[in-house]
Tab-separated table of C-alpha atoms and ligand atoms in Angstrom:
chain	number	residue	atom	x	y	z
A	1	UNK	CA	-14.562	-6.611	15.735
A	2	UNK	CA	-15.036	-9.119	12.598
A	3	UNK	CA	-15.665	-8.032	9.083
A	4	UNK	CA	-18.085	-8.736	6.493
A	5	UNK	CA	-16.063	-9.519	3.926
A	6	UNK	CA	-12.417	-10.873	3.609
A	7	UNK	CA	-11.603	-8.546	0.908
A	8	UNK	CA	-8.940	-6.791	1.167
A	9	UNK	CA	-7.876	-2.917	-0.683
A	10	UNK	CA	-3.970	-1.709	-1.763
A	11	UNK	CA	-4.762	0.747	-1.451
A	12	UNK	CA	-1.687	2.149	-4.268
A	13	UNK	CA	-1.647	3.031	-7.355
A	14	UNK	CA	2.039	2.708	-8.147
A	15	UNK	CA	1.803	-1.646	-10.271
A	16	UNK	CA	5.434	-2.138	-9.497
A	17	UNK	CA	4.036	-2.030	-5.502
A	18	UNK	CA	0.537	-3.741	-6.006
A	19	UNK	CA	2.134	-7.192	-7.363
A	20	UNK	CA	4.633	-7.116	-4.730
A	21	UNK	CA	2.016	-6.522	-2.140
A	22	UNK	CA	0.134	-9.441	-3.801
A	23	UNK	CA	2.948	-11.058	-4.238
A	24	UNK	CA	4.167	-10.990	-0.415
A	25	UNK	CA	0.749	-10.962	1.410
A	26	UNK	CA	-0.794	-14.521	-0.391
A	27	UNK	CA	-3.506	-14.672	2.982
A	28	UNK	CA	-5.431	-17.471	1.335
A	29	UNK	CA	-8.047	-15.759	3.751
A	30	UNK	CA	-8.491	-12.851	2.166
A	31	UNK	CA	-9.165	-11.477	-1.767
A	32	UNK	CA	-6.946	-8.505	-2.469
A	33	UNK	CA	-7.901	-6.383	-4.638
A	34	UNK	CA	-6.738	-3.391	-6.160
A	35	UNK	CA	-8.301	1.058	-7.036
A	36	UNK	CA	-9.194	0.083	-10.364
A	37	UNK	CA	-12.280	-1.577	-8.497
A	38	UNK	CA	-12.482	1.873	-6.699
A	39	UNK	CA	-11.054	4.229	-9.300
A	40	UNK	CA	-13.561	7.121	-6.634
A	41	UNK	CA	-11.056	6.685	-3.747
A	42	UNK	CA	-9.480	10.184	-3.274
A	43	UNK	CA	-6.439	10.600	-1.599
A	44	UNK	CA	-4.898	13.957	0.433
A	45	UNK	CA	-1.989	15.405	-0.680
A	46	UNK	CA	1.629	13.382	1.072
A	47	UNK	CA	3.380	14.764	3.986
A	48	UNK	CA	6.444	14.118	4.297
A	49	UNK	CA	7.290	11.637	7.164
A	50	UNK	CA	6.290	7.191	6.448
A	51	UNK	CA	4.489	6.433	8.856
A	52	UNK	CA	2.444	9.681	8.075
A	53	UNK	CA	1.444	9.318	5.073
A	54	UNK	CA	1.457	5.088	5.292
A	55	UNK	CA	-1.409	5.187	7.707
A	56	UNK	CA	-3.467	8.549	6.018
A	57	UNK	CA	-3.123	6.330	2.992
A	58	UNK	CA	-5.395	3.211	4.526
A	59	UNK	CA	-7.136	4.464	6.891
A	60	UNK	CA	-8.601	7.449	3.416
A	61	UNK	CA	-9.488	4.067	1.809
A	62	UNK	CA	-10.629	2.337	4.861
A	63	UNK	CA	-13.354	5.123	4.915
A	64	UNK	CA	-14.491	5.662	1.732
A	65	UNK	CA	-15.082	1.992	0.789
A	66	UNK	CA	-15.966	0.249	4.036
A	67	UNK	CA	-12.911	-1.957	3.279
A	68	UNK	CA	-10.056	-3.384	5.311
A	69	UNK	CA	-7.087	-1.178	3.165
A	70	UNK	CA	-3.593	-1.385	3.215
A	71	UNK	CA	-0.630	0.979	1.881
A	72	UNK	CA	2.670	1.865	2.125
A	73	UNK	CA	4.726	4.964	1.942
A	74	UNK	CA	8.305	4.094	0.924
A	75	UNK	CA	11.495	5.534	-0.663
A	76	UNK	CA	15.158	5.085	-0.870
A	77	UNK	CA	17.300	6.846	1.591
A	78	UNK	CA	21.008	7.772	0.023
A	79	UNK	CA	23.486	8.454	2.459
A	80	UNK	CA	25.914	10.302	0.899
A	81	UNK	CA	22.725	12.601	-0.120
A	82	UNK	CA	21.992	13.078	3.863
A	83	UNK	CA	18.837	10.923	3.478
A	84	UNK	CA	17.483	12.077	0.431
A	85	UNK	CA	15.229	11.571	-1.930
A	86	UNK	CA	13.700	9.681	1.467
A	87	UNK	CA	9.661	9.825	1.207
A	88	UNK	CA	9.670	11.961	-2.382
A	89	UNK	CA	11.584	9.568	-3.263
A	90	UNK	CA	8.574	9.252	-6.338
A	91	UNK	CA	9.019	12.643	-6.411
A	92	UNK	CA	12.523	13.169	-6.939
A	93	UNK	CA	13.885	15.532	-9.931
A	94	UNK	CA	10.619	16.978	-10.663
A	95	UNK	CA	7.522	15.562	-11.599
A	96	UNK	CA	6.649	13.779	-15.153
A	97	UNK	CA	9.865	11.905	-14.778
A	98	UNK	CA	10.272	8.288	-15.641
A	99	UNK	CA	11.835	6.011	-13.775
A	100	UNK	CA	14.799	5.783	-15.505
A	101	UNK	CA	15.284	9.593	-15.554
A	102	UNK	CA	14.941	9.671	-11.861
A	103	UNK	CA	17.411	7.198	-11.735
A	104	UNK	CA	19.229	9.297	-14.002
A	105	UNK	CA	19.296	12.125	-12.035
A	106	UNK	CA	20.230	10.680	-8.872
A	107	UNK	CA	24.053	9.343	-10.313
A	108	UNK	CA	24.335	13.069	-11.505
A	109	UNK	CA	23.202	14.193	-7.992
A	110	UNK	CA	25.655	11.617	-7.244
A	111	UNK	CA	28.226	13.021	-9.410
A	112	UNK	CA	28.161	16.383	-9.368
A	113	UNK	CA	29.531	16.105	-5.530
A	114	UNK	CA	32.145	13.612	-6.256
A	115	UNK	CA	29.986	11.433	-3.903
A	116	UNK	CA	32.478	8.332	-2.065
A	117	UNK	CA	29.537	6.560	-0.112
A	118	UNK	CA	27.616	4.495	-2.744
A	119	UNK	CA	25.430	3.821	0.998
A	120	UNK	CA	21.913	3.849	0.343
A	121	UNK	CA	19.058	2.498	1.957
A	122	UNK	CA	14.965	1.407	1.201
A	123	UNK	CA	12.497	1.694	3.555
A	124	UNK	CA	9.122	0.935	3.763
A	125	UNK	CA	6.368	1.788	6.409
A	126	UNK	CA	3.515	-0.428	5.892
A	127	UNK	CA	-0.196	-0.153	7.246
A	128	UNK	CA	-3.161	-1.548	7.907
A	129	UNK	CA	-6.555	0.380	8.634
A	130	UNK	CA	-10.167	-1.409	9.986
A	131	UNK	CA	-12.712	0.262	9.200
A	132	UNK	CA	-14.212	2.110	12.372
A	133	UNK	CA	-11.702	0.264	13.440
A	134	UNK	CA	-7.539	0.564	14.394
A	135	UNK	CA	-4.912	0.538	12.397
A	136	UNK	CA	-1.869	-0.851	12.218
A	137	UNK	CA	2.251	0.161	11.018
A	138	UNK	CA	4.794	-1.808	10.866
A	139	UNK	CA	8.353	-0.581	8.944
A	140	UNK	CA	11.271	-3.040	7.042
A	141	UNK	CA	13.896	-1.484	4.994
A	142	UNK	CA	16.523	-3.389	3.486
A	143	UNK	CA	20.596	-2.054	3.370
A	144	UNK	CA	22.944	-1.698	-0.041
A	145	UNK	CA	24.731	0.328	-2.433
A	146	UNK	CA	24.222	2.071	-5.443
A	147	UNK	CA	25.726	1.273	-9.046
A	148	UNK	CA	27.149	3.309	-11.306
A	149	UNK	CA	24.576	2.573	-14.175
A	150	UNK	CA	21.325	1.120	-13.951
A	151	UNK	CA	21.202	-2.976	-14.740
A	152	UNK	CA	18.031	-5.469	-14.549
A	153	UNK	CA	15.235	-5.217	-16.393
A	154	UNK	CA	12.919	-5.979	-13.110
A	155	UNK	CA	10.953	-4.332	-10.702
A	156	UNK	CA	10.253	-0.704	-10.905
A	157	UNK	CA	11.348	2.793	-9.627
A	158	UNK	CA	15.438	2.421	-8.345
A	159	UNK	CA	15.439	-0.989	-8.332
A	160	UNK	CA	17.931	-1.472	-11.604
A	161	UNK	CA	20.590	1.542	-9.117
A	162	UNK	CA	19.850	-0.785	-6.062
A	163	UNK	CA	21.973	-3.923	-5.028
A	164	UNK	CA	20.894	-5.074	-1.844
A	165	UNK	CA	23.776	-6.101	1.179
A	166	UNK	CA	25.497	-9.549	0.755
A	167	UNK	CA	24.407	-9.843	-2.552
A	168	UNK	CA	26.617	-9.086	-6.411
A	169	UNK	CA	23.198	-8.500	-8.827
A	170	UNK	CA	20.906	-5.188	-8.067
A	171	UNK	CA	16.865	-5.965	-7.329
A	172	UNK	CA	15.885	-5.740	-10.804
A	173	UNK	CA	18.908	-8.636	-11.404
A	174	UNK	CA	16.812	-10.601	-8.735
A	175	UNK	CA	13.901	-12.909	-9.666
A	176	UNK	CA	10.492	-11.409	-7.865
A	177	UNK	CA	10.604	-13.914	-4.652
A	178	UNK	CA	14.238	-12.757	-4.494
A	179	UNK	CA	13.077	-9.589	-3.782
A	180	UNK	CA	10.481	-10.441	-1.746
A	181	UNK	CA	12.141	-12.270	1.166
A	182	UNK	CA	14.748	-9.200	1.305
A	183	UNK	CA	12.991	-6.351	0.646
A	184	UNK	CA	12.272	-2.940	3.281
A	185	UNK	CA	8.673	-3.927	1.241
A	186	UNK	CA	8.566	-8.045	2.405
A	187	UNK	CA	9.772	-7.201	5.579
A	188	UNK	CA	7.087	-4.423	6.075
A	189	UNK	CA	3.747	-6.222	4.904
A	190	UNK	CA	4.853	-10.025	6.694
A	191	UNK	CA	4.240	-8.200	9.533
A	192	UNK	CA	1.321	-6.812	8.460
A	193	UNK	CA	0.098	-10.081	7.728
A	194	UNK	CA	0.560	-11.253	11.214
A	195	UNK	CA	-2.176	-8.484	12.261
A	196	UNK	CA	-3.835	-9.566	9.208
A	197	UNK	CA	-4.366	-13.199	9.116
A	198	UNK	CA	-5.596	-12.438	13.704
A	199	UNK	CA	-9.130	-14.701	12.990
A	200	UNK	CA	-10.730	-11.247	15.158
A	201	UNK	CA	-10.157	-9.207	12.057
A	202	UNK	CA	-11.944	-12.020	9.285
A	203	UNK	CA	-15.446	-13.276	9.132
B	301	IMP	P1	5.668	6.564	-2.011
B	301	IMP	O1	5.881	5.556	-1.362
B	301	IMP	O2	4.209	5.638	-3.739
B	301	IMP	O3	5.617	7.773	-2.191
B	301	IMP	O4	6.881	5.726	-3.379
B	301	IMP	C1	7.981	5.389	-3.181
B	301	IMP	C2	9.087	5.390	-4.544
B	301	IMP	O5	9.853	5.240	-3.427
B	301	IMP	C3	8.342	4.850	-5.558
B	301	IMP	O6	7.483	4.780	-6.588
B	301	IMP	C4	10.309	4.169	-5.821
B	301	IMP	O7	10.448	5.806	-6.896
B	301	IMP	C5	10.707	4.234	-4.782
B	301	IMP	N1	11.252	2.971	-4.126
B	301	IMP	C6	9.918	2.469	-3.174
B	301	IMP	N2	10.171	1.330	-3.352
B	301	IMP	C7	10.592	0.714	-3.958
B	301	IMP	C8	11.825	-0.947	-4.637
B	301	IMP	O8	10.724	-1.083	-4.049
B	301	IMP	N3	11.856	-0.282	-5.772
B	301	IMP	C9	12.608	0.540	-6.003
B	301	IMP	N4	11.887	1.897	-6.170
B	301	IMP	C10	11.677	1.900	-4.887
């Protein structure tokens, strides 16, 4: 199937993610646009699975705009919390919290539990949807440990709490490139990029 335009819609309202998508995907043949140009797109409520959520976001955007669309669903899984918050990471602790408040809530939970293990991993499932065509999903994970308190000012979400395996700085202390090289989103989106580059999807 040939797509008429090489415009690719990045279907996320999270500005932290949007910047990472643009940096990681960087496919010269494509022009990446955000949802700010397509404010009419309406997404259904999210479910409990990364795969289902990522696919629904990308397919919804592709159907409503006619553009090739990419999206992701991601989360932080903490071993001592049995994998929580997982796909519910964005809403953990309740609606309306800032990233900082959400991180503080997570730390207070670990403290209340007296958790010894600080092991955690980030998970990202990225999806690519071709209008009236196939969809692709790819998963990336990044293992690490959680700090006792937030450290660093870059990134978004739980970045200031998370030190990836083999590093001594948190995601929020790494440069954008350093994070994208090893992150769950970097891994998943580079695999999506390979699908995107396939001649058949570009005019
Ligand atoms: P969703 O995929 O929009 O449901 O939201 C994923 C949530 O997981 C984000 O709002 C963050 O709280 C968290 N998250 C996912 N990826 C990252 C990351 O790379 N850094 C920090 N937090 C992340």
